[in-house]
Amino acid sequence: MKRAKYLLVLFVTTFVYVALSLTVGQNSMRCYRQMEDQKRIVSKQKADIQNLNTELILELTALKNDRAVIAAYARKLDYVAEGEKLVKITGLKPANNTVYETGSVIRHVEPQYVSEKLCKIASAIAGLILFIFMLMGDFKNGNLSFKKNYTTINGIPVYDVPQI
C-alpha cells in the first residue's frame, strides 16, 4: 500500500496536463471563444454584403425595366428628353454619385494558445516535483534507503527475515 501512493504522481501529472489543455491549450475554451467572436464578425459582414447585393439587384432590375427609373437616372447624368426645357443654375455643387460601402477586409487571426508540447512539459515537471518530494519524505521517514539489508557468507547473500 505504501507504493500505491506513487500513483498520485501519475494522477497529478494527468490532472495538470488536462487542466492546462482545457484552459490555455490549442483546443481550449478560450480558443473556442476567440474563434466564435471571429465567426460572428464574418457572419455580420456577410449579411451586410448580402443586403447590399439585394439592393443592387433591385436597382439593376429597375434600370432595365422601369422607364421612370431610367429617365430619372438619365437626368442625373445631365440628359434631357425631347420637349424638356433645360435650366442651368450656377454655383451649386454637382450631385454626388452613390458610393456603396462594401465593408472592410477581414483577415483570419490565429487564436492565442499555449502549445501542447508546453502543456505536456509543464505537467511532467509538476509530476516530477511531486515524485521528488514523496521520495524525500520516504527517505526522511526511513521507508526507503540505499543501505544493504543483508549480509553475505561466502558470496551468498543472507537476509535477516523474521521467522514465523
CSV table of C-alpha atoms in Angstrom, one decimal:
chain,number,residue,atom,x,y,z
A,1,MET,CA,0.0,0.0,0.0
A,2,LYS,CA,3.0,2.3,0.6
A,3,ARG,CA,3.9,2.2,-3.1
A,4,ALA,CA,0.3,2.8,-4.2
A,5,LYS,CA,0.7,6.4,-3.1
A,6,TYR,CA,3.0,6.9,-6.0
A,7,LEU,CA,0.0,6.6,-8.3
A,8,LEU,CA,-0.8,10.0,-7.0
A,9,VAL,CA,2.1,11.3,-9.1
A,10,LEU,CA,0.5,9.9,-12.3
A,11,PHE,CA,-2.8,11.4,-11.3
A,12,VAL,CA,-1.4,14.8,-10.6
A,13,THR,CA,0.6,14.8,-13.9
A,14,THR,CA,-2.5,13.8,-15.8
A,15,PHE,CA,-4.6,16.4,-14.0
A,16,VAL,CA,-2.2,19.2,-14.7
A,17,TYR,CA,-2.0,18.3,-18.4
A,18,VAL,CA,-5.8,18.2,-18.7
A,19,ALA,CA,-6.2,21.4,-16.8
A,20,LEU,CA,-3.7,23.3,-18.9
A,21,SER,CA,-5.1,21.9,-22.2
A,22,LEU,CA,-8.7,22.9,-21.3
A,23,THR,CA,-7.8,26.4,-20.1
A,24,VAL,CA,-4.9,27.6,-22.3
A,25,GLY,CA,-4.2,24.8,-24.8
A,26,GLN,CA,-4.9,24.6,-28.5
A,27,ASN,CA,-8.3,23.1,-28.1
A,28,SER,CA,-9.2,25.2,-25.0
A,29,MET,CA,-12.4,27.1,-24.3
A,30,ARG,CA,-10.5,30.4,-24.7
A,31,CYS,CA,-9.6,29.5,-28.3
A,32,TYR,CA,-13.1,28.4,-28.9
A,33,ARG,CA,-14.4,31.8,-27.7
A,34,GLN,CA,-11.9,33.7,-29.9
A,35,MET,CA,-13.0,31.7,-33.0
A,36,GLU,CA,-16.7,32.2,-32.2
A,37,ASP,CA,-16.1,36.0,-32.0
A,38,GLN,CA,-14.3,35.9,-35.4
A,39,LYS,CA,-17.2,33.9,-36.8
A,40,ARG,CA,-19.7,36.4,-35.5
A,41,ILE,CA,-17.8,39.3,-37.2
A,42,VAL,CA,-17.6,37.5,-40.5
A,43,SER,CA,-21.3,36.5,-40.4
A,44,LYS,CA,-22.3,40.1,-39.7
A,45,GLN,CA,-20.2,41.4,-42.6
A,46,LYS,CA,-21.6,38.6,-44.9
A,47,ALA,CA,-25.2,39.7,-44.0
A,48,ASP,CA,-24.3,43.3,-44.8
A,49,ILE,CA,-22.8,42.4,-48.2
A,50,GLN,CA,-25.9,40.2,-49.0
A,51,ASN,CA,-28.2,43.1,-48.2
A,52,LEU,CA,-26.2,45.4,-50.4
A,53,ASN,CA,-26.2,42.8,-53.2
A,54,THR,CA,-30.0,42.5,-52.9
A,55,GLU,CA,-30.4,46.3,-53.2
A,56,LEU,CA,-28.1,46.4,-56.2
A,57,ILE,CA,-30.0,43.6,-57.9
A,58,LEU,CA,-33.3,45.5,-57.3
A,59,GLU,CA,-31.7,48.7,-58.7
A,60,LEU,CA,-30.4,46.9,-61.8
A,61,THR,CA,-33.8,45.3,-62.4
A,62,ALA,CA,-35.4,48.7,-62.1
A,63,LEU,CA,-32.9,50.3,-64.5
A,64,LYS,CA,-33.5,47.5,-67.1
A,65,ASN,CA,-37.3,47.5,-66.9
A,66,ASP,CA,-38.8,50.7,-65.4
A,67,ARG,CA,-38.9,53.7,-67.8
A,68,ALA,CA,-39.4,56.2,-65.0
A,69,VAL,CA,-36.3,55.0,-63.2
A,70,ILE,CA,-34.3,55.1,-66.5
A,71,ALA,CA,-35.4,58.7,-67.1
A,72,ALA,CA,-34.5,59.7,-63.5
A,73,TYR,CA,-31.1,58.1,-63.8
A,74,ALA,CA,-30.6,59.8,-67.2
A,75,ARG,CA,-31.4,63.2,-65.7
A,76,LYS,CA,-28.8,62.6,-63.0
A,77,LEU,CA,-26.3,62.2,-65.8
A,78,ASP,CA,-27.5,65.5,-67.4
A,79,TYR,CA,-29.5,64.0,-70.2
A,80,VAL,CA,-32.8,65.6,-71.2
A,81,ALA,CA,-35.8,64.2,-73.1
A,82,GLU,CA,-37.4,65.8,-76.2
A,83,GLY,CA,-39.6,68.7,-75.3
A,84,GLU,CA,-38.0,69.3,-71.9
A,85,LYS,CA,-36.5,72.7,-71.1
A,86,LEU,CA,-33.2,72.8,-69.5
A,87,VAL,CA,-32.4,75.4,-66.8
A,88,LYS,CA,-28.8,75.6,-65.6
A,89,ILE,CA,-28.2,77.0,-62.2
A,90,THR,CA,-24.6,78.0,-61.5
A,91,GLY,CA,-22.8,77.9,-58.1
A,92,LEU,CA,-24.3,74.6,-56.9
A,93,LYS,CA,-22.2,71.6,-56.1
A,94,PRO,CA,-22.7,68.7,-58.6
A,95,ALA,CA,-24.8,65.8,-57.4
A,96,ASN,CA,-22.8,63.2,-55.5
A,97,ASN,CA,-22.6,59.7,-57.0
A,98,THR,CA,-23.7,57.0,-54.7
A,99,VAL,CA,-20.8,55.1,-53.2
A,100,TYR,CA,-21.6,51.7,-51.8
A,101,GLU,CA,-20.0,50.6,-48.6
A,102,THR,CA,-19.0,47.0,-49.1
A,103,GLY,CA,-17.3,46.5,-45.8
A,104,SER,CA,-13.7,46.2,-44.8
A,105,VAL,CA,-11.2,43.4,-45.3
A,106,ILE,CA,-11.3,40.8,-42.5
A,107,ARG,CA,-8.2,38.8,-42.1
A,108,HIS,CA,-8.1,35.5,-40.2
A,109,VAL,CA,-6.5,35.9,-36.8
A,110,GLU,CA,-4.9,32.8,-35.2
A,111,PRO,CA,-6.2,32.3,-31.7
A,112,GLN,CA,-3.7,32.7,-28.9
A,113,TYR,CA,-2.8,29.4,-27.1
A,114,VAL,CA,-0.1,27.5,-25.4
A,115,SER,CA,1.3,24.7,-27.4
A,116,GLU,CA,0.5,21.1,-26.5
A,117,LYS,CA,4.3,20.4,-26.1
A,118,LEU,CA,4.5,23.1,-23.4
A,119,CYS,CA,1.4,21.7,-21.6
A,120,LYS,CA,3.0,18.3,-21.6
A,121,ILE,CA,6.3,19.6,-20.3
A,122,ALA,CA,4.7,21.6,-17.6
A,123,SER,CA,2.7,18.6,-16.4
A,124,ALA,CA,5.8,16.3,-16.5
A,125,ILE,CA,7.7,18.9,-14.4
A,126,ALA,CA,4.8,19.1,-11.9
A,127,GLY,CA,4.7,15.3,-11.6
A,128,LEU,CA,8.5,15.1,-11.2
A,129,ILE,CA,8.5,17.7,-8.5
A,130,LEU,CA,5.8,15.8,-6.6
A,131,PHE,CA,7.7,12.5,-7.1
A,132,ILE,CA,10.9,14.0,-5.7
A,133,PHE,CA,9.0,15.4,-2.6
A,134,MET,CA,7.5,12.0,-2.0
A,135,LEU,CA,10.9,10.2,-2.3
A,136,MET,CA,12.4,12.8,0.1
A,137,GLY,CA,9.6,12.1,2.6
A,138,ASP,CA,10.2,8.3,2.3
A,139,PHE,CA,13.9,8.8,2.9
A,140,LYS,CA,13.2,11.0,5.9
A,141,ASN,CA,10.7,8.5,7.4
A,142,GLY,CA,13.1,5.6,6.8
A,143,ASN,CA,10.8,3.8,4.4
A,144,LEU,CA,13.4,3.9,1.7
A,145,SER,CA,17.2,3.7,2.0
A,146,PHE,CA,20.2,2.6,0.0
A,147,LYS,CA,21.7,0.6,2.9
A,148,LYS,CA,22.5,-3.0,2.4
A,149,ASN,CA,19.9,-5.0,4.3
A,150,TYR,CA,21.7,-8.3,4.0
A,151,THR,CA,25.0,-9.9,4.9
A,152,THR,CA,27.0,-12.2,2.7
A,153,ILE,CA,28.5,-15.5,3.7
A,154,ASN,CA,30.9,-17.0,1.2
A,155,GLY,CA,29.4,-14.7,-1.5
A,156,ILE,CA,25.8,-15.8,-0.8
A,157,PRO,CA,23.5,-13.0,0.4
A,158,VAL,CA,21.8,-13.8,3.7
A,159,TYR,CA,18.7,-11.7,4.5
A,160,ASP,CA,17.5,-11.1,8.0
A,161,VAL,CA,14.0,-12.4,7.6
A,162,PRO,CA,11.9,-12.8,10.8
A,163,GLN,CA,10.9,-16.3,11.5
A,164,ILE,CA,7.2,-17.1,11.9
